[in-house]
PDB file of C-alpha atoms and ligand atoms in Angstrom:
ATOM      1  CA  UNK A  82      86.623  55.742 140.895  1.00  0.00           C
ATOM      2  CA  UNK A  83      89.104  57.772 142.270  1.00  0.00           C
ATOM      3  CA  UNK A  84      89.704  59.402 145.304  1.00  0.00           C
ATOM      4  CA  UNK A  85      88.723  63.471 145.768  1.00  0.00           C
ATOM      5  CA  UNK A  86      89.551  66.047 148.274  1.00  0.00           C
ATOM      6  CA  UNK A  87      86.280  68.058 148.520  1.00  0.00           C
ATOM      7  CA  UNK A  88      86.207  71.726 150.376  1.00  0.00           C
ATOM      8  CA  UNK A  89      83.362  72.652 151.766  1.00  0.00           C
ATOM      9  CA  UNK A  90      82.035  76.625 151.604  1.00  0.00           C
ATOM     10  CA  UNK A  91      79.873  77.168 154.257  1.00  0.00           C
ATOM     11  CA  UNK A  92      77.518  80.380 153.393  1.00  0.00           C
ATOM     12  CA  UNK A  93      76.947  81.678 157.164  1.00  0.00           C
ATOM     13  CA  UNK A  94      78.632  82.436 159.952  1.00  0.00           C
ATOM     14  CA  UNK A  95      76.037  81.682 162.348  1.00  0.00           C
ATOM     15  CA  UNK A  96      77.225  79.496 165.230  1.00  0.00           C
ATOM     16  CA  UNK A  97      73.429  78.042 164.247  1.00  0.00           C
ATOM     17  CA  UNK A  98      73.566  77.813 161.065  1.00  0.00           C
ATOM     18  CA  UNK A  99      71.156  74.934 159.680  1.00  0.00           C
ATOM     19  CA  UNK A 100      73.758  75.073 156.966  1.00  0.00           C
ATOM     20  CA  UNK A 101      76.246  74.182 158.301  1.00  0.00           C
ATOM     21  CA  UNK A 102      74.353  70.752 160.037  1.00  0.00           C
ATOM     22  CA  UNK A 103      73.300  69.926 156.644  1.00  0.00           C
ATOM     23  CA  UNK A 104      76.919  70.170 155.239  1.00  0.00           C
ATOM     24  CA  UNK A 105      77.552  67.280 158.211  1.00  0.00           C
ATOM     25  CA  UNK A 106      74.610  65.713 156.686  1.00  0.00           C
ATOM     26  CA  UNK A 107      76.044  66.003 153.212  1.00  0.00           C
ATOM     27  CA  UNK A 108      79.385  64.797 154.479  1.00  0.00           C
ATOM     28  CA  UNK A 109      77.865  61.687 156.446  1.00  0.00           C
ATOM     29  CA  UNK A 110      76.043  60.790 153.284  1.00  0.00           C
ATOM     30  CA  UNK A 111      78.949  61.138 150.724  1.00  0.00           C
ATOM     31  CA  UNK A 112      80.615  58.385 149.238  1.00  0.00           C
ATOM     32  CA  UNK A 113      83.906  57.473 150.505  1.00  0.00           C
ATOM     33  CA  UNK A 114      86.357  58.702 148.008  1.00  0.00           C
ATOM     34  CA  UNK A 115      85.011  61.688 148.697  1.00  0.00           C
ATOM     35  CA  UNK A 116      87.903  63.165 152.076  1.00  0.00           C
ATOM     36  CA  UNK A 117      86.159  66.648 153.114  1.00  0.00           C
ATOM     37  CA  UNK A 118      87.849  69.843 154.651  1.00  0.00           C
ATOM     38  CA  UNK A 119      86.079  73.231 156.093  1.00  0.00           C
ATOM     39  CA  UNK A 120      87.734  75.886 153.366  1.00  0.00           C
ATOM     40  CA  UNK A 121      86.947  78.528 156.465  1.00  0.00           C
ATOM     41  CA  UNK A 122      85.699  82.651 155.038  1.00  0.00           C
ATOM     42  CA  UNK A 123      85.100  84.291 158.493  1.00  0.00           C
ATOM     43  CA  UNK A 124      88.217  86.092 158.475  1.00  0.00           C
ATOM     44  CA  UNK A 125      88.829  87.809 155.484  1.00  0.00           C
ATOM     45  CA  UNK A 126      88.097  91.532 154.944  1.00  0.00           C
ATOM     46  CA  UNK A 127      86.044  92.958 152.452  1.00  0.00           C
ATOM     47  CA  UNK A 128      87.681  92.499 149.381  1.00  0.00           C
ATOM     48  CA  UNK A 129      88.665  95.606 147.590  1.00  0.00           C
ATOM     49  CA  UNK A 130      91.198  95.733 144.198  1.00  0.00           C
ATOM     50  CA  UNK A 131      93.927  97.482 145.639  1.00  0.00           C
ATOM     51  CA  UNK A 132      94.310  94.481 147.943  1.00  0.00           C
ATOM     52  CA  UNK A 133      95.761  92.830 144.317  1.00  0.00           C
ATOM     53  CA  UNK A 134      99.147  93.800 144.453  1.00  0.00           C
ATOM     54  CA  UNK A 135      99.815  91.928 148.113  1.00  0.00           C
ATOM     55  CA  UNK A 136      97.334  89.746 149.198  1.00  0.00           C
ATOM     56  CA  UNK A 137      96.734  89.812 153.421  1.00  0.00           C
ATOM     57  CA  UNK A 138      97.303  85.867 155.024  1.00  0.00           C
ATOM     58  CA  UNK A 139      93.660  85.334 155.190  1.00  0.00           C
ATOM     59  CA  UNK A 140      93.054  86.017 151.292  1.00  0.00           C
ATOM     60  CA  UNK A 141      96.458  83.662 150.921  1.00  0.00           C
ATOM     61  CA  UNK A 142      94.822  81.036 152.687  1.00  0.00           C
ATOM     62  CA  UNK A 143      91.942  80.727 151.105  1.00  0.00           C
ATOM     63  CA  UNK A 144      93.587  80.755 147.399  1.00  0.00           C
ATOM     64  CA  UNK A 145      95.381  78.074 148.787  1.00  0.00           C
ATOM     65  CA  UNK A 146      93.091  75.926 150.207  1.00  0.00           C
ATOM     66  CA  UNK A 147      91.095  76.258 147.418  1.00  0.00           C
ATOM     67  CA  UNK A 148      94.021  75.400 145.041  1.00  0.00           C
ATOM     68  CA  UNK A 149      94.375  72.198 147.613  1.00  0.00           C
ATOM     69  CA  UNK A 150      91.045  70.432 147.080  1.00  0.00           C
ATOM     70  CA  UNK A 151      90.084  68.663 143.526  1.00  0.00           C
ATOM     71  CA  UNK A 152      86.278  70.318 144.001  1.00  0.00           C
ATOM     72  CA  UNK A 153      84.090  72.656 145.760  1.00  0.00           C
ATOM     73  CA  UNK A 154      80.842  72.398 147.333  1.00  0.00           C
ATOM     74  CA  UNK A 155      79.366  75.496 148.411  1.00  0.00           C
ATOM     75  CA  UNK A 156      76.282  74.720 150.981  1.00  0.00           C
ATOM     76  CA  UNK A 157      74.731  78.344 151.045  1.00  0.00           C
ATOM     77  CA  UNK A 158      71.713  80.230 152.914  1.00  0.00           C
ATOM     78  CA  UNK A 159      69.380  82.651 150.997  1.00  0.00           C
ATOM     79  CA  UNK A 160      69.433  86.635 152.164  1.00  0.00           C
ATOM     80  CA  UNK A 161      67.101  88.476 150.472  1.00  0.00           C
ATOM     81  CA  UNK A 162      66.740  86.163 147.912  1.00  0.00           C
ATOM     82  CA  UNK A 163      70.514  86.420 146.871  1.00  0.00           C
ATOM     83  CA  UNK A 164      73.854  84.681 148.350  1.00  0.00           C
ATOM     84  CA  UNK A 165      74.694  86.546 151.815  1.00  0.00           C
ATOM     85  CA  UNK A 166      77.413  89.229 151.894  1.00  0.00           C
ATOM     86  CA  UNK A 167      80.090  86.481 153.275  1.00  0.00           C
ATOM     87  CA  UNK A 168      79.961  83.920 150.784  1.00  0.00           C
ATOM     88  CA  UNK A 169      79.949  86.588 147.817  1.00  0.00           C
ATOM     89  CA  UNK A 170      83.050  88.298 149.196  1.00  0.00           C
ATOM     90  CA  UNK A 171      84.931  85.006 149.647  1.00  0.00           C
ATOM     91  CA  UNK A 172      84.425  84.292 145.934  1.00  0.00           C
ATOM     92  CA  UNK A 173      85.480  87.865 144.889  1.00  0.00           C
ATOM     93  CA  UNK A 174      88.658  87.089 146.899  1.00  0.00           C
ATOM     94  CA  UNK A 175      88.786  83.710 145.601  1.00  0.00           C
ATOM     95  CA  UNK A 176      88.534  85.019 142.000  1.00  0.00           C
ATOM     96  CA  UNK A 177      91.379  87.949 141.771  1.00  0.00           C
ATOM     97  CA  UNK A 178      93.989  89.152 141.472  1.00  0.00           C
ATOM     98  CA  UNK A 179      93.372  89.044 137.880  1.00  0.00           C
ATOM     99  CA  UNK A 180      95.022  86.179 136.130  1.00  0.00           C
ATOM    100  CA  UNK A 181      95.441  83.877 139.320  1.00  0.00           C
ATOM    101  CA  UNK A 182      91.217  82.493 139.318  1.00  0.00           C
ATOM    102  CA  UNK A 183      91.468  79.839 141.660  1.00  0.00           C
ATOM    103  CA  UNK A 184      88.314  78.706 140.670  1.00  0.00           C
ATOM    104  CA  UNK A 185      88.801  77.913 136.818  1.00  0.00           C
ATOM    105  CA  UNK A 186      88.344  74.014 135.754  1.00  0.00           C
ATOM    106  CA  UNK A 187      87.618  73.204 139.536  1.00  0.00           C
ATOM    107  CA  UNK A 188      84.045  71.462 139.498  1.00  0.00           C
ATOM    108  CA  UNK A 189      82.117  72.177 142.439  1.00  0.00           C
ATOM    109  CA  UNK A 190      78.460  72.105 143.483  1.00  0.00           C
ATOM    110  CA  UNK A 191      75.935  74.464 145.113  1.00  0.00           C
ATOM    111  CA  UNK A 192      73.350  73.320 147.954  1.00  0.00           C
ATOM    112  CA  UNK A 193      71.679  75.516 150.168  1.00  0.00           C
ATOM    113  CA  UNK A 194      68.503  75.043 153.189  1.00  0.00           C
ATOM    114  CA  UNK A 195      66.284  77.908 154.434  1.00  0.00           C
ATOM    115  CA  UNK A 196      63.287  76.985 156.701  1.00  0.00           C
ATOM    116  CA  UNK A 197      61.629  78.723 153.290  1.00  0.00           C
ATOM    117  CA  UNK A 198      59.521  76.490 150.787  1.00  0.00           C
ATOM    118  CA  UNK A 199      62.160  77.502 148.156  1.00  0.00           C
ATOM    119  CA  UNK A 200      65.112  76.469 150.439  1.00  0.00           C
ATOM    120  CA  UNK A 201      67.973  79.268 149.155  1.00  0.00           C
ATOM    121  CA  UNK A 202      66.506  78.807 145.102  1.00  0.00           C
ATOM    122  CA  UNK A 203      66.826  82.501 144.342  1.00  0.00           C
ATOM    123  CA  UNK A 204      70.315  82.675 146.354  1.00  0.00           C
ATOM    124  CA  UNK A 205      71.745  79.755 144.272  1.00  0.00           C
ATOM    125  CA  UNK A 206      70.585  80.491 141.002  1.00  0.00           C
ATOM    126  CA  UNK A 207      73.029  84.217 141.190  1.00  0.00           C
ATOM    127  CA  UNK A 208      75.832  81.734 142.618  1.00  0.00           C
ATOM    128  CA  UNK A 209      75.913  79.147 139.682  1.00  0.00           C
ATOM    129  CA  UNK A 210      75.945  82.291 137.713  1.00  0.00           C
ATOM    130  CA  UNK A 211      78.763  83.656 139.609  1.00  0.00           C
ATOM    131  CA  UNK A 212      80.219  80.357 139.176  1.00  0.00           C
ATOM    132  CA  UNK A 213      80.072  80.380 135.288  1.00  0.00           C
ATOM    133  CA  UNK A 214      81.911  83.631 135.368  1.00  0.00           C
ATOM    134  CA  UNK A 215      84.625  82.070 137.456  1.00  0.00           C
ATOM    135  CA  UNK A 216      84.973  79.274 134.573  1.00  0.00           C
ATOM    136  CA  UNK A 217      84.012  76.679 137.945  1.00  0.00           C
ATOM    137  CA  UNK A 218      82.232  73.386 135.611  1.00  0.00           C
ATOM    138  CA  UNK A 219      79.376  73.185 138.309  1.00  0.00           C
ATOM    139  CA  UNK A 220      76.893  70.451 138.184  1.00  0.00           C
ATOM    140  CA  UNK A 221      73.773  71.459 137.316  1.00  0.00           C
ATOM    141  CA  UNK A 222      71.236  68.577 138.352  1.00  0.00           C
ATOM    142  CA  UNK A 223      70.742  67.504 140.485  1.00  0.00           C
ATOM    143  CA  UNK A 224      69.479  70.936 142.108  1.00  0.00           C
ATOM    144  CA  UNK A 225      68.842  70.762 145.366  1.00  0.00           C
ATOM    145  CA  UNK A 226      66.632  73.333 147.225  1.00  0.00           C
ATOM    146  CA  UNK A 227      65.993  71.863 150.959  1.00  0.00           C
ATOM    147  CA  UNK A 228      63.690  73.475 153.492  1.00  0.00           C
ATOM    148  CA  UNK A 229      64.965  72.737 156.531  1.00  0.00           C
ATOM    149  CA  UNK A 230      63.007  71.367 159.420  1.00  0.00           C
ATOM    150  CA  UNK A 231      64.755  71.317 162.852  1.00  0.00           C
ATOM    151  CA  UNK A 232      62.698  67.702 162.772  1.00  0.00           C
ATOM    152  CA  UNK A 233      64.578  66.167 160.200  1.00  0.00           C
ATOM    153  CA  UNK A 234      68.516  66.477 161.220  1.00  0.00           C
ATOM    154  CA  UNK A 235      69.980  66.214 164.426  1.00  0.00           C
ATOM    155  CA  UNK A 236      72.685  68.878 165.486  1.00  0.00           C
ATOM    156  CA  UNK A 237      75.620  66.661 164.194  1.00  0.00           C
ATOM    157  CA  UNK A 238      74.215  66.373 161.061  1.00  0.00           C
ATOM    158  CA  UNK A 239      71.929  62.982 161.305  1.00  0.00           C
ATOM    159  CA  UNK A 240      68.993  62.866 158.893  1.00  0.00           C
ATOM    160  CA  UNK A 241      66.082  61.600 160.210  1.00  0.00           C
ATOM    161  CA  UNK A 242      63.406  61.849 157.346  1.00  0.00           C
ATOM    162  CA  UNK A 243      64.127  58.860 154.835  1.00  0.00           C
ATOM    163  CA  UNK A 244      63.228  60.563 151.994  1.00  0.00           C
ATOM    164  CA  UNK A 245      65.218  63.929 152.786  1.00  0.00           C
ATOM    165  CA  UNK A 246      68.313  61.205 153.540  1.00  0.00           C
ATOM    166  CA  UNK A 247      67.670  59.244 150.449  1.00  0.00           C
ATOM    167  CA  UNK A 248      67.788  62.628 148.037  1.00  0.00           C
ATOM    168  CA  UNK A 249      71.044  63.531 149.913  1.00  0.00           C
ATOM    169  CA  UNK A 250      72.774  60.618 149.847  1.00  0.00           C
ATOM    170  CA  UNK A 251      71.958  60.695 145.760  1.00  0.00           C
ATOM    171  CA  UNK A 252      72.765  64.387 145.225  1.00  0.00           C
ATOM    172  CA  UNK A 253      76.578  63.448 146.831  1.00  0.00           C
ATOM    173  CA  UNK A 254      76.613  60.471 144.688  1.00  0.00           C
ATOM    174  CA  UNK A 255      76.284  62.467 141.683  1.00  0.00           C
ATOM    175  CA  UNK A 256      78.568  65.262 142.793  1.00  0.00           C
ATOM    176  CA  UNK A 257      81.169  62.307 143.034  1.00  0.00           C
ATOM    177  CA  UNK A 258      80.756  61.718 139.628  1.00  0.00           C
ATOM    178  CA  UNK A 259      80.467  64.989 138.211  1.00  0.00           C
ATOM    179  CA  UNK A 260      83.772  65.451 140.110  1.00  0.00           C
ATOM    180  CA  UNK A 261      85.414  62.430 138.492  1.00  0.00           C
ATOM    181  CA  UNK A 262      83.709  63.603 134.947  1.00  0.00           C
ATOM    182  CA  UNK A 263      85.002  66.849 135.123  1.00  0.00           C
ATOM    183  CA  UNK A 264      88.724  65.701 136.427  1.00  0.00           C
ATOM    184  CA  UNK A 265      88.996  62.903 133.314  1.00  0.00           C
ATOM    185  CA  UNK A 266      87.797  65.736 130.439  1.00  0.00           C
ATOM    186  CA  UNK A 267      89.868  68.943 132.010  1.00  0.00           C
ATOM    187  CA  UNK A 268      93.971  68.605 133.135  1.00  0.00           C
ATOM    188  CA  UNK A 269      93.682  69.657 136.496  1.00  0.00           C
ATOM    189  CA  UNK A 270      96.606  72.102 138.186  1.00  0.00           C
ATOM    190  CA  UNK A 271      97.766  73.481 141.619  1.00  0.00           C
TER     191      UNK A 271
HETATM  192  C1  FNR B 171      66.499  85.561 155.790  1.00  0.00           C
HETATM  193  N1  FNR B 171      66.084  84.253 155.541  1.00  0.00           N
HETATM  194  C2  FNR B 171      66.111  84.172 154.290  1.00  0.00           C
HETATM  195  N2  FNR B 171      65.537  82.841 154.406  1.00  0.00           N
HETATM  196  C3  FNR B 171      65.223  82.765 152.471  1.00  0.00           C
HETATM  197  O1  FNR B 171      64.674  81.115 152.736  1.00  0.00           O
HETATM  198  N3  FNR B 171      65.132  83.705 151.732  1.00  0.00           N
HETATM  199  C4  FNR B 171      65.720  84.681 151.695  1.00  0.00           C
HETATM  200  O2  FNR B 171      65.818  85.559 150.953  1.00  0.00           O
HETATM  201  C5  FNR B 171      65.833  85.144 153.287  1.00  0.00           C
HETATM  202  N4  FNR B 171      66.380  86.092 153.261  1.00  0.00           N
HETATM  203  C6  FNR B 171      67.459  86.605 154.579  1.00  0.00           C
HETATM  204  C7  FNR B 171      67.881  87.864 155.080  1.00  0.00           C
HETATM  205  C8  FNR B 171      68.383  87.738 156.200  1.00  0.00           C
HETATM  206  C9  FNR B 171      69.242  89.115 156.251  1.00  0.00           C
HETATM  207  C10 FNR B 171      68.457  86.946 157.001  1.00  0.00           C
HETATM  208  C11 FNR B 171      69.233  87.147 158.688  1.00  0.00           C
HETATM  209  C12 FNR B 171      67.801  85.842 156.699  1.00  0.00           C
HETATM  210  C13 FNR B 171      66.044  83.545 156.777  1.00  0.00           C
HETATM  211  C14 FNR B 171      67.174  82.711 156.529  1.00  0.00           C
HETATM  212  O3  FNR B 171      66.810  81.203 155.557  1.00  0.00           O
HETATM  213  C15 FNR B 171      67.392  81.706 157.834  1.00  0.00           C
HETATM  214  O4  FNR B 171      68.274  82.757 158.982  1.00  0.00           O
HETATM  215  C16 FNR B 171      68.518  80.495 157.739  1.00  0.00           C
HETATM  216  O5  FNR B 171      68.338  79.899 159.283  1.00  0.00           O
HETATM  217  C17 FNR B 171      70.069  80.887 157.553  1.00  0.00           C
HETATM  218  O6  FNR B 171      70.666  79.804 157.443  1.00  0.00           O
HETATM  219  P1  FNR B 171      72.042  79.762 158.519  1.00  0.00           P
HETATM  220  O7  FNR B 171      72.411  81.078 158.910  1.00  0.00           O
HETATM  221  O8  FNR B 171      71.059  79.139 159.400  1.00  0.00           O
HETATM  222  O9  FNR B 171      72.510  78.532 157.853  1.00  0.00           O
END
């Protein structure tokens, strides 16, 4: 299998984000052909279409970062049964200006963690719908709704619970296979 660069986007700006811990765990457990770089979203202004004539540096940097990777991994919290506004704002930036949608044919996967039992299921449902509209082929199976228990993870992303570790390892292996499948079927630009 080829090597792929994966950009990961964390839908939380919190310094204590459990989704950031989850992202560290995913990177640890991913197969070696995947290389990771975070795509930051914290400096983006709130999008409005007046920017389309001349994107500011933060908007250009976001689009360049997405263009430079082979796939995207979204690691998101759930806010009020939806994705956080910071993540939706970043997606709106990257989807525009009209005709220059950064997500087109870019393979992606979605995962998220919450202290609650639904494990971000509703946020992910909405995010998948958005990615579908943005024409990003996204992995539909396995789904990964992680109920975050502090005892199961160290701060630097070591997974202490065996079944969680096995599940996340399988999720990342399946993501690598999915990326390869999309790249073999769809010519990539950028
Ligand atoms: C939450 N939280 C939350 N959890 C959940 O499972 N479903 C939800 O709808 C919500 N809604 C929600 C709204 C707002 C405004 C906040 C601040 C929090 C709790 C949330 O899962 C928890 O704070 C996580 O720790 C957030 O993820 P990060 O920031 O730690 O990665």
